[in-house]
PDB file of N, CA and C in Angstrom:
ATOM      1  N   MET Y   1      57.087  99.012 194.724  1.00  0.00           N
ATOM      2  CA  MET Y   1      58.440  98.530 194.765  1.00  0.00           C
ATOM      3  C   MET Y   1      59.352  99.644 194.272  1.00  0.00           C
ATOM      4  N   SER Y   2      60.504  99.716 194.879  1.00  0.00           N
ATOM      5  CA  SER Y   2      61.435 100.752 194.451  1.00  0.00           C
ATOM      6  C   SER Y   2      62.471 100.173 193.502  1.00  0.00           C
ATOM      7  N   GLY Y   3      63.115 101.040 192.813  1.00  0.00           N
ATOM      8  CA  GLY Y   3      64.130 100.629 191.849  1.00  0.00           C
ATOM      9  C   GLY Y   3      64.784 101.862 191.282  1.00  0.00           C
ATOM     10  N   PRO Y   4      65.687 101.698 190.342  1.00  0.00           N
ATOM     11  CA  PRO Y   4      66.409 102.839 189.808  1.00  0.00           C
ATOM     12  C   PRO Y   4      65.504 103.897 189.171  1.00  0.00           C
ATOM     13  N   ASP Y   5      64.447 103.465 188.495  1.00  0.00           N
ATOM     14  CA  ASP Y   5      63.577 104.438 187.850  1.00  0.00           C
ATOM     15  C   ASP Y   5      62.279 104.639 188.622  1.00  0.00           C
ATOM     16  N   LYS Y   6      62.183 104.049 189.804  1.00  0.00           N
ATOM     17  CA  LYS Y   6      60.992 104.214 190.635  1.00  0.00           C
ATOM     18  C   LYS Y   6      61.457 104.461 192.070  1.00  0.00           C
ATOM     19  N   PRO Y   7      61.487 105.713 192.506  1.00  0.00           N
ATOM     20  CA  PRO Y   7      62.010 106.022 193.836  1.00  0.00           C
ATOM     21  C   PRO Y   7      61.164 105.394 194.942  1.00  0.00           C
ATOM     22  N   LYS Y   8      61.840 105.068 196.051  1.00  0.00           N
ATOM     23  CA  LYS Y   8      61.159 104.497 197.206  1.00  0.00           C
ATOM     24  C   LYS Y   8      60.203 105.535 197.782  1.00  0.00           C
ATOM     25  N   VAL Y   9      58.995 105.091 198.091  1.00  0.00           N
ATOM     26  CA  VAL Y   9      57.985 105.983 198.650  1.00  0.00           C
ATOM     27  C   VAL Y   9      57.835 105.645 200.126  1.00  0.00           C
ATOM     28  N   ILE Y  10      58.059 106.618 200.979  1.00  0.00           N
ATOM     29  CA  ILE Y  10      57.946 106.418 202.426  1.00  0.00           C
ATOM     30  C   ILE Y  10      56.513 106.757 202.850  1.00  0.00           C
ATOM     31  N   GLY Y  11      55.929 105.893 203.687  1.00  0.00           N
ATOM     32  CA  GLY Y  11      54.589 106.152 204.197  1.00  0.00           C
ATOM     33  C   GLY Y  11      53.479 105.753 203.245  1.00  0.00           C
ATOM     34  N   GLU Y  12      53.823 105.065 202.174  1.00  0.00           N
ATOM     35  CA  GLU Y  12      52.828 104.636 201.201  1.00  0.00           C
ATOM     36  C   GLU Y  12      51.889 103.601 201.821  1.00  0.00           C
ATOM     37  N   GLU Y  13      50.603 103.733 201.570  1.00  0.00           N
ATOM     38  CA  GLU Y  13      49.624 102.767 202.070  1.00  0.00           C
ATOM     39  C   GLU Y  13      49.623 101.545 201.172  1.00  0.00           C
ATOM     40  N   TRP Y  14      49.668 100.378 201.773  1.00  0.00           N
ATOM     41  CA  TRP Y  14      49.646  99.113 201.043  1.00  0.00           C
ATOM     42  C   TRP Y  14      48.236  98.545 201.064  1.00  0.00           C
ATOM     43  N   SER Y  15      47.704  98.231 199.901  1.00  0.00           N
ATOM     44  CA  SER Y  15      46.386  97.603 199.815  1.00  0.00           C
ATOM     45  C   SER Y  15      46.493  96.150 200.259  1.00  0.00           C
ATOM     46  N   ASP Y  16      45.343  95.552 200.605  1.00  0.00           N
ATOM     47  CA  ASP Y  16      45.325  94.134 200.959  1.00  0.00           C
ATOM     48  C   ASP Y  16      45.854  93.296 199.793  1.00  0.00           C
ATOM     49  N   GLU Y  17      45.517  93.688 198.584  1.00  0.00           N
ATOM     50  CA  GLU Y  17      45.969  92.960 197.396  1.00  0.00           C
ATOM     51  C   GLU Y  17      47.500  92.954 197.310  1.00  0.00           C
ATOM     52  N   ARG Y  18      48.098  94.103 197.556  1.00  0.00           N
ATOM     53  CA  ARG Y  18      49.557  94.184 197.493  1.00  0.00           C
ATOM     54  C   ARG Y  18      50.201  93.354 198.608  1.00  0.00           C
ATOM     55  N   VAL Y  19      49.641  93.429 199.813  1.00  0.00           N
ATOM     56  CA  VAL Y  19      50.162  92.638 200.928  1.00  0.00           C
ATOM     57  C   VAL Y  19      50.033  91.150 200.609  1.00  0.00           C
ATOM     58  N   ARG Y  20      48.876  90.739 200.111  1.00  0.00           N
ATOM     59  CA  ARG Y  20      48.639  89.325 199.777  1.00  0.00           C
ATOM     60  C   ARG Y  20      49.553  88.835 198.651  1.00  0.00           C
ATOM     61  N   SER Y  21      49.997  89.729 197.792  1.00  0.00           N
ATOM     62  CA  SER Y  21      50.834  89.313 196.660  1.00  0.00           C
ATOM     63  C   SER Y  21      52.107  88.612 197.136  1.00  0.00           C
ATOM     64  N   PHE Y  22      52.554  88.901 198.349  1.00  0.00           N
ATOM     65  CA  PHE Y  22      53.759  88.266 198.875  1.00  0.00           C
ATOM     66  C   PHE Y  22      53.525  86.788 199.200  1.00  0.00           C
ATOM     67  N   LEU Y  23      52.279  86.371 199.294  1.00  0.00           N
ATOM     68  CA  LEU Y  23      51.968  84.956 199.525  1.00  0.00           C
ATOM     69  C   LEU Y  23      52.400  84.095 198.345  1.00  0.00           C
ATOM     70  N   ALA Y  24      52.474  84.685 197.167  1.00  0.00           N
ATOM     71  CA  ALA Y  24      52.804  83.936 195.952  1.00  0.00           C
ATOM     72  C   ALA Y  24      54.305  83.855 195.680  1.00  0.00           C
ATOM     73  N   LEU Y  25      55.114  84.548 196.466  1.00  0.00           N
ATOM     74  CA  LEU Y  25      56.553  84.533 196.224  1.00  0.00           C
ATOM     75  C   LEU Y  25      57.129  83.143 196.434  1.00  0.00           C
ATOM     76  N   GLN Y  26      57.983  82.755 195.518  1.00  0.00           N
ATOM     77  CA  GLN Y  26      58.634  81.444 195.573  1.00  0.00           C
ATOM     78  C   GLN Y  26      60.147  81.636 195.544  1.00  0.00           C
ATOM     79  N   PRO Y  27      60.875  80.819 196.289  1.00  0.00           N
ATOM     80  CA  PRO Y  27      62.339  80.926 196.269  1.00  0.00           C
ATOM     81  C   PRO Y  27      62.889  80.474 194.925  1.00  0.00           C
ATOM     82  N   SER Y  28      64.020  81.016 194.539  1.00  0.00           N
ATOM     83  CA  SER Y  28      64.640  80.612 193.269  1.00  0.00           C
ATOM     84  C   SER Y  28      65.231  79.211 193.375  1.00  0.00           C
ATOM     85  N   ASP Y  29      65.635  78.817 194.567  1.00  0.00           N
ATOM     86  CA  ASP Y  29      66.168  77.474 194.796  1.00  0.00           C
ATOM     87  C   ASP Y  29      65.038  76.602 195.342  1.00  0.00           C
ATOM     88  N   ALA Y  30      64.670  75.571 194.613  1.00  0.00           N
ATOM     89  CA  ALA Y  30      63.564  74.696 195.010  1.00  0.00           C
ATOM     90  C   ALA Y  30      63.809  74.019 196.355  1.00  0.00           C
ATOM     91  N   ALA Y  31      65.055  73.961 196.798  1.00  0.00           N
ATOM     92  CA  ALA Y  31      65.371  73.336 198.088  1.00  0.00           C
ATOM     93  C   ALA Y  31      65.014  74.248 199.259  1.00  0.00           C
ATOM     94  N   ASP Y  32      64.846  75.545 199.004  1.00  0.00           N
ATOM     95  CA  ASP Y  32      64.498  76.489 200.064  1.00  0.00           C
ATOM     96  C   ASP Y  32      63.017  76.370 200.401  1.00  0.00           C
ATOM     97  N   ASN Y  33      62.684  76.611 201.667  1.00  0.00           N
ATOM     98  CA  ASN Y  33      61.309  76.517 202.133  1.00  0.00           C
ATOM     99  C   ASN Y  33      60.503  77.729 201.646  1.00  0.00           C
ATOM    100  N   ALA Y  34      59.420  77.484 200.929  1.00  0.00           N
ATOM    101  CA  ALA Y  34      58.607  78.563 200.358  1.00  0.00           C
ATOM    102  C   ALA Y  34      57.948  79.415 201.439  1.00  0.00           C
ATOM    103  N   ASP Y  35      57.533  78.805 202.549  1.00  0.00           N
ATOM    104  CA  ASP Y  35      56.902  79.578 203.621  1.00  0.00           C
ATOM    105  C   ASP Y  35      57.908  80.518 204.273  1.00  0.00           C
ATOM    106  N   TYR Y  36      59.098  80.020 204.569  1.00  0.00           N
ATOM    107  CA  TYR Y  36      60.142  80.869 205.150  1.00  0.00           C
ATOM    108  C   TYR Y  36      60.481  82.004 204.181  1.00  0.00           C
ATOM    109  N   HIS Y  37      60.604  81.680 202.921  1.00  0.00           N
ATOM    110  CA  HIS Y  37      60.954  82.673 201.899  1.00  0.00           C
ATOM    111  C   HIS Y  37      59.918  83.805 201.853  1.00  0.00           C
ATOM    112  N   ALA Y  38      58.649  83.446 201.838  1.00  0.00           N
ATOM    113  CA  ALA Y  38      57.593  84.464 201.784  1.00  0.00           C
ATOM    114  C   ALA Y  38      57.617  85.338 203.038  1.00  0.00           C
ATOM    115  N   LEU Y  39      57.802  84.729 204.210  1.00  0.00           N
ATOM    116  CA  LEU Y  39      57.878  85.493 205.458  1.00  0.00           C
ATOM    117  C   LEU Y  39      59.066  86.446 205.447  1.00  0.00           C
ATOM    118  N   LEU Y  40      60.197  85.982 204.953  1.00  0.00           N
ATOM    119  CA  LEU Y  40      61.396  86.806 204.906  1.00  0.00           C
ATOM    120  C   LEU Y  40      61.226  87.981 203.946  1.00  0.00           C
ATOM    121  N   LYS Y  41      60.750  87.722 202.740  1.00  0.00           N
ATOM    122  CA  LYS Y  41      60.605  88.791 201.747  1.00  0.00           C
ATOM    123  C   LYS Y  41      59.586  89.830 202.206  1.00  0.00           C
ATOM    124  N   ALA Y  42      58.516  89.380 202.833  1.00  0.00           N
ATOM    125  CA  ALA Y  42      57.521  90.324 203.353  1.00  0.00           C
ATOM    126  C   ALA Y  42      58.135  91.172 204.467  1.00  0.00           C
ATOM    127  N   TYR Y  43      58.890  90.542 205.353  1.00  0.00           N
ATOM    128  CA  TYR Y  43      59.568  91.267 206.435  1.00  0.00           C
ATOM    129  C   TYR Y  43      60.508  92.333 205.870  1.00  0.00           C
ATOM    130  N   GLN Y  44      61.243  91.973 204.842  1.00  0.00           N
ATOM    131  CA  GLN Y  44      62.208  92.903 204.254  1.00  0.00           C
ATOM    132  C   GLN Y  44      61.532  94.082 203.541  1.00  0.00           C
ATOM    133  N   ALA Y  45      60.307  93.898 203.080  1.00  0.00           N
ATOM    134  CA  ALA Y  45      59.655  94.921 202.269  1.00  0.00           C
ATOM    135  C   ALA Y  45      58.599  95.755 203.004  1.00  0.00           C
ATOM    136  N   MET Y  46      58.037  95.213 204.074  1.00  0.00           N
ATOM    137  CA  MET Y  46      56.870  95.843 204.695  1.00  0.00           C
ATOM    138  C   MET Y  46      57.175  96.533 206.013  1.00  0.00           C
ATOM    139  N   ARG Y  47      56.335  97.517 206.311  1.00  0.00           N
ATOM    140  CA  ARG Y  47      56.339  98.120 207.635  1.00  0.00           C
ATOM    141  C   ARG Y  47      55.664  97.134 208.582  1.00  0.00           C
ATOM    142  N   ALA Y  48      55.857  97.309 209.869  1.00  0.00           N
ATOM    143  CA  ALA Y  48      55.352  96.358 210.867  1.00  0.00           C
ATOM    144  C   ALA Y  48      53.838  96.150 210.770  1.00  0.00           C
ATOM    145  N   GLY Y  49      53.080  97.187 210.577  1.00  0.00           N
ATOM    146  CA  GLY Y  49      51.621  97.053 210.483  1.00  0.00           C
ATOM    147  C   GLY Y  49      51.195  96.242 209.269  1.00  0.00           C
ATOM    148  N   ASP Y  50      51.852  96.478 208.150  1.00  0.00           N
ATOM    149  CA  ASP Y  50      51.553  95.716 206.939  1.00  0.00           C
ATOM    150  C   ASP Y  50      51.995  94.262 207.111  1.00  0.00           C
ATOM    151  N   TYR Y  51      53.116  94.056 207.792  1.00  0.00           N
ATOM    152  CA  TYR Y  51      53.605  92.692 208.034  1.00  0.00           C
ATOM    153  C   TYR Y  51      52.623  91.927 208.922  1.00  0.00           C
ATOM    154  N   GLU Y  52      52.070  92.593 209.897  1.00  0.00           N
ATOM    155  CA  GLU Y  52      51.072  91.945 210.760  1.00  0.00           C
ATOM    156  C   GLU Y  52      49.847  91.527 209.942  1.00  0.00           C
ATOM    157  N   ARG Y  53      49.418  92.378 209.016  1.00  0.00           N
ATOM    158  CA  ARG Y  53      48.307  92.013 208.124  1.00  0.00           C
ATOM    159  C   ARG Y  53      48.688  90.824 207.257  1.00  0.00           C
ATOM    160  N   PHE Y  54      49.923  90.842 206.735  1.00  0.00           N
ATOM    161  CA  PHE Y  54      50.413  89.737 205.922  1.00  0.00           C
ATOM    162  C   PHE Y  54      50.357  88.433 206.719  1.00  0.00           C
ATOM    163  N   ILE Y  55      50.809  88.458 207.946  1.00  0.00           N
ATOM    164  CA  ILE Y  55      50.801  87.256 208.787  1.00  0.00           C
ATOM    165  C   ILE Y  55      49.382  86.711 208.931  1.00  0.00           C
ATOM    166  N   GLY Y  56      48.406  87.595 209.079  1.00  0.00           N
ATOM    167  CA  GLY Y  56      47.006  87.151 209.156  1.00  0.00           C
ATOM    168  C   GLY Y  56      46.589  86.399 207.898  1.00  0.00           C
ATOM    169  N   PHE Y  57      46.928  86.934 206.743  1.00  0.00           N
ATOM    170  CA  PHE Y  57      46.604  86.266 205.473  1.00  0.00           C
ATOM    171  C   PHE Y  57      47.371  84.951 205.354  1.00  0.00           C
ATOM    172  N   PHE Y  58      48.621  84.960 205.780  1.00  0.00           N
ATOM    173  CA  PHE Y  58      49.507  83.802 205.717  1.00  0.00           C
ATOM    174  C   PHE Y  58      48.927  82.646 206.542  1.00  0.00           C
ATOM    175  N   VAL Y  59      48.546  82.946 207.770  1.00  0.00           N
ATOM    176  CA  VAL Y  59      47.979  81.932 208.666  1.00  0.00           C
ATOM    177  C   VAL Y  59      46.628  81.445 208.140  1.00  0.00           C
ATOM    178  N   ALA Y  60      45.821  82.355 207.611  1.00  0.00           N
ATOM    179  CA  ALA Y  60      44.506  81.978 207.073  1.00  0.00           C
ATOM    180  C   ALA Y  60      44.636  80.980 205.927  1.00  0.00           C
ATOM    181  N   GLU Y  61      45.755  81.019 205.213  1.00  0.00           N
ATOM    182  CA  GLU Y  61      45.997  80.067 204.120  1.00  0.00           C
ATOM    183  C   GLU Y  61      46.586  78.749 204.616  1.00  0.00           C
ATOM    184  N   GLY Y  62      46.771  78.634 205.940  1.00  0.00           N
ATOM    185  CA  GLY Y  62      47.312  77.404 206.497  1.00  0.00           C
ATOM    186  C   GLY Y  62      48.807  77.241 206.318  1.00  0.00           C
ATOM    187  N   ARG Y  63      49.500  78.352 206.120  1.00  0.00           N
ATOM    188  CA  ARG Y  63      50.957  78.303 205.915  1.00  0.00           C
ATOM    189  C   ARG Y  63      51.669  78.169 207.264  1.00  0.00           C
ATOM    190  N   ASP Y  64      52.939  77.824 207.235  1.00  0.00           N
ATOM    191  CA  ASP Y  64      53.719  77.490 208.427  1.00  0.00           C
ATOM    192  C   ASP Y  64      54.564  78.665 208.915  1.00  0.00           C
ATOM    193  N   LEU Y  65      54.147  79.293 210.033  1.00  0.00           N
ATOM    194  CA  LEU Y  65      54.904  80.395 210.621  1.00  0.00           C
ATOM    195  C   LEU Y  65      56.246  79.932 211.177  1.00  0.00           C
ATOM    196  N   ASN Y  66      56.376  78.637 211.432  1.00  0.00           N
ATOM    197  CA  ASN Y  66      57.590  78.100 212.023  1.00  0.00           C
ATOM    198  C   ASN Y  66      58.458  77.359 211.011  1.00  0.00           C
ATOM    199  N   ALA Y  67      58.251  77.665 209.736  1.00  0.00           N
ATOM    200  CA  ALA Y  67      59.092  77.095 208.684  1.00  0.00           C
ATOM    201  C   ALA Y  67      60.526  77.545 208.937  1.00  0.00           C
ATOM    202  N   THR Y  68      61.480  76.724 208.534  1.00  0.00           N
ATOM    203  CA  THR Y  68      62.877  77.056 208.783  1.00  0.00           C
ATOM    204  C   THR Y  68      63.658  77.244 207.482  1.00  0.00           C
ATOM    205  N   ASN Y  69      64.756  77.963 207.616  1.00  0.00           N
ATOM    206  CA  ASN Y  69      65.667  78.146 206.484  1.00  0.00           C
ATOM    207  C   ASN Y  69      66.674  77.002 206.465  1.00  0.00           C
ATOM    208  N   SER Y  70      67.661  77.085 205.611  1.00  0.00           N
ATOM    209  CA  SER Y  70      68.640  75.996 205.480  1.00  0.00           C
ATOM    210  C   SER Y  70      69.495  75.815 206.734  1.00  0.00           C
ATOM    211  N   GLU Y  71      69.551  76.826 207.602  1.00  0.00           N
ATOM    212  CA  GLU Y  71      70.298  76.720 208.851  1.00  0.00           C
ATOM    213  C   GLU Y  71      69.426  76.226 210.005  1.00  0.00           C
ATOM    214  N   GLY Y  72      68.152  75.951 209.720  1.00  0.00           N
ATOM    215  CA  GLY Y  72      67.242  75.454 210.746  1.00  0.00           C
ATOM    216  C   GLY Y  72      66.647  76.521 211.647  1.00  0.00           C
ATOM    217  N   GLU Y  73      66.705  77.778 211.224  1.00  0.00           N
ATOM    218  CA  GLU Y  73      66.127  78.838 212.046  1.00  0.00           C
ATOM    219  C   GLU Y  73      64.811  79.329 211.458  1.00  0.00           C
ATOM    220  N   THR Y  74      63.901  79.742 212.345  1.00  0.00           N
ATOM    221  CA  THR Y  74      62.614  80.291 211.921  1.00  0.00           C
ATOM    222  C   THR Y  74      62.793  81.784 211.632  1.00  0.00           C
ATOM    223  N   ILE Y  75      61.783  82.367 211.028  1.00  0.00           N
ATOM    224  CA  ILE Y  75      61.834  83.809 210.763  1.00  0.00           C
ATOM    225  C   ILE Y  75      61.871  84.577 212.082  1.00  0.00           C
ATOM    226  N   LEU Y  76      61.210  84.048 213.124  1.00  0.00           N
ATOM    227  CA  LEU Y  76      61.250  84.709 214.431  1.00  0.00           C
ATOM    228  C   LEU Y  76      62.660  84.678 215.011  1.00  0.00           C
ATOM    229  N   ASP Y  77      63.396  83.592 214.801  1.00  0.00           N
ATOM    230  CA  ASP Y  77      64.797  83.544 215.238  1.00  0.00           C
ATOM    231  C   ASP Y  77      65.574  84.699 214.603  1.00  0.00           C
ATOM    232  N   LEU Y  78      65.411  84.861 213.310  1.00  0.00           N
ATOM    233  CA  LEU Y  78      66.131  85.909 212.579  1.00  0.00           C
ATOM    234  C   LEU Y  78      65.716  87.300 213.040  1.00  0.00           C
ATOM    235  N   ILE Y  79      64.423  87.548 213.060  1.00  0.00           N
ATOM    236  CA  ILE Y  79      63.911  88.876 213.402  1.00  0.00           C
ATOM    237  C   ILE Y  79      64.255  89.268 214.831  1.00  0.00           C
ATOM    238  N   SER Y  80      64.286  88.297 215.730  1.00  0.00           N
ATOM    239  CA  SER Y  80      64.576  88.580 217.135  1.00  0.00           C
ATOM    240  C   SER Y  80      65.990  89.111 217.351  1.00  0.00           C
ATOM    241  N   ARG Y  81      66.866  88.901 216.409  1.00  0.00           N
ATOM    242  CA  ARG Y  81      68.235  89.427 216.507  1.00  0.00           C
ATOM    243  C   ARG Y  81      68.324  90.884 216.050  1.00  0.00           C
ATOM    244  N   HIS Y  82      67.280  91.402 215.455  1.00  0.00           N
ATOM    245  CA  HIS Y  82      67.271  92.784 214.957  1.00  0.00           C
ATOM    246  C   HIS Y  82      66.587  93.679 215.986  1.00  0.00           C
ATOM    247  N   ARG Y  83      67.325  94.542 216.602  1.00  0.00           N
ATOM    248  CA  ARG Y  83      66.772  95.329 217.708  1.00  0.00           C
ATOM    249  C   ARG Y  83      65.651  96.284 217.295  1.00  0.00           C
ATOM    250  N   ARG Y  84      65.583  96.645 216.046  1.00  0.00           N
ATOM    251  CA  ARG Y  84      64.528  97.557 215.602  1.00  0.00           C
ATOM    252  C   ARG Y  84      63.299  96.824 215.069  1.00  0.00           C
ATOM    253  N   SER Y  85      63.252  95.529 215.279  1.00  0.00           N
ATOM    254  CA  SER Y  85      62.155  94.729 214.727  1.00  0.00           C
ATOM    255  C   SER Y  85      61.240  94.153 215.794  1.00  0.00           C
ATOM    256  N   VAL Y  86      61.171  94.807 216.933  1.00  0.00           N
ATOM    257  CA  VAL Y  86      60.347  94.320 218.044  1.00  0.00           C
ATOM    258  C   VAL Y  86      58.888  94.156 217.626  1.00  0.00           C
ATOM    259  N   ASP Y  87      58.336  95.115 216.891  1.00  0.00           N
ATOM    260  CA  ASP Y  87      56.930  95.036 216.486  1.00  0.00           C
ATOM    261  C   ASP Y  87      56.681  93.860 215.543  1.00  0.00           C
ATOM    262  N   TYR Y  88      57.642  93.558 214.698  1.00  0.00           N
ATOM    263  CA  TYR Y  88      57.524  92.406 213.790  1.00  0.00           C
ATOM    264  C   TYR Y  88      57.516  91.112 214.608  1.00  0.00           C
ATOM    265  N   ALA Y  89      58.434  91.015 215.563  1.00  0.00           N
ATOM    266  CA  ALA Y  89      58.526  89.820 216.401  1.00  0.00           C
ATOM    267  C   ALA Y  89      57.247  89.643 217.218  1.00  0.00           C
ATOM    268  N   LYS Y  90      56.721  90.730 217.761  1.00  0.00           N
ATOM    269  CA  LYS Y  90      55.482  90.647 218.547  1.00  0.00           C
ATOM    270  C   LYS Y  90      54.326  90.146 217.687  1.00  0.00           C
ATOM    271  N   ALA Y  91      54.242  90.617 216.447  1.00  0.00           N
ATOM    272  CA  ALA Y  91      53.170  90.180 215.546  1.00  0.00           C
ATOM    273  C   ALA Y  91      53.292  88.683 215.260  1.00  0.00           C
ATOM    274  N   LEU Y  92      54.511  88.211 215.058  1.00  0.00           N
ATOM    275  CA  LEU Y  92      54.727  86.787 214.817  1.00  0.00           C
ATOM    276  C   LEU Y  92      54.358  85.958 216.043  1.00  0.00           C
ATOM    277  N   GLU Y  93      54.806  86.390 217.212  1.00  0.00           N
ATOM    278  CA  GLU Y  93      54.514  85.660 218.449  1.00  0.00           C
ATOM    279  C   GLU Y  93      53.013  85.622 218.716  1.00  0.00           C
ATOM    280  N   LYS Y  94      52.348  86.728 218.481  1.00  0.00           N
ATOM    281  CA  LYS Y  94      50.895  86.815 218.682  1.00  0.00           C
ATOM    282  C   LYS Y  94      50.156  85.808 217.793  1.00  0.00           C
ATOM    283  N   ALA Y  95      50.704  85.560 216.602  1.00  0.00           N
ATOM    284  CA  ALA Y  95      50.078  84.625 215.656  1.00  0.00           C
ATOM    285  C   ALA Y  95      50.485  83.178 215.915  1.00  0.00           C
ATOM    286  N   GLY Y  96      51.419  82.952 216.867  1.00  0.00           N
ATOM    287  CA  GLY Y  96      51.791  81.594 217.208  1.00  0.00           C
ATOM    288  C   GLY Y  96      53.170  81.159 216.775  1.00  0.00           C
ATOM    289  N   ALA Y  97      53.969  82.060 216.234  1.00  0.00           N
ATOM    290  CA  ALA Y  97      55.334  81.691 215.830  1.00  0.00           C
ATOM    291  C   ALA Y  97      56.180  81.484 217.078  1.00  0.00           C
ATOM    292  N   ARG Y  98      57.188  80.643 216.935  1.00  0.00           N
ATOM    293  CA  ARG Y  98      58.095  80.424 218.059  1.00  0.00           C
ATOM    294  C   ARG Y  98      59.523  80.295 217.548  1.00  0.00           C
ATOM    295  N   LYS Y  99      60.446  80.485 218.463  1.00  0.00           N
ATOM    296  CA  LYS Y  99      61.866  80.326 218.151  1.00  0.00           C
ATOM    297  C   LYS Y  99      62.214  78.841 218.237  1.00  0.00           C
ATOM    298  N   THR Y 100      63.274  78.465 217.557  1.00  0.00           N
ATOM    299  CA  THR Y 100      63.764  77.093 217.673  1.00  0.00           C
ATOM    300  C   THR Y 100      64.506  76.964 218.997  1.00  0.00           C
ATOM    301  N   ALA Y 101      64.644  75.738 219.468  1.00  0.00           N
ATOM    302  CA  ALA Y 101      65.362  75.493 220.725  1.00  0.00           C
ATOM    303  C   ALA Y 101      66.803  75.985 220.628  1.00  0.00           C
ATOM    304  N   ALA Y 102      67.404  75.833 219.459  1.00  0.00           N
ATOM    305  CA  ALA Y 102      68.791  76.262 219.264  1.00  0.00           C
ATOM    306  C   ALA Y 102      68.940  77.776 219.389  1.00  0.00           C
ATOM    307  N   ALA Y 103      67.867  78.508 219.072  1.00  0.00           N
ATOM    308  CA  ALA Y 103      67.917  79.969 219.125  1.00  0.00           C
ATOM    309  C   ALA Y 103      67.606  80.492 220.522  1.00  0.00           C
ATOM    310  N   GLY Y 104      67.210  79.613 221.407  1.00  0.00           N
ATOM    311  CA  GLY Y 104      66.910  80.047 222.781  1.00  0.00           C
ATOM    312  C   GLY Y 104      65.513  80.559 222.929  1.00  0.00           C
ATOM    313  N   SER Y 105      64.536  79.665 222.944  1.00  0.00           N
ATOM    314  CA  SER Y 105      63.132  80.052 223.051  1.00  0.00           C
ATOM    315  C   SER Y 105      62.717  80.576 224.360  1.00  0.00           C
TER     316      SER Y 105
END
């Protein structure tokens, strides 16, 4: 993790343990969906290859790839709007994630 006293490291290899650690992330607001929160935080922190590994661990735990945020959108809805996130979206789709009808599936 980067921070003021720990510079961001580009190209750093992530261990399975570090990737799996994102499974334990919980939202600060109990009303927020924990599955969506974990998917979002992992997306924000990981490279596409590490995110694909995370999704494998996520699905193996029986978590919901189609969990929604407070606006009713899935993580795939959000990621699909980011033009540089094609590899992330492909990994989600490959694992069975889908867009909501409102997002234009």
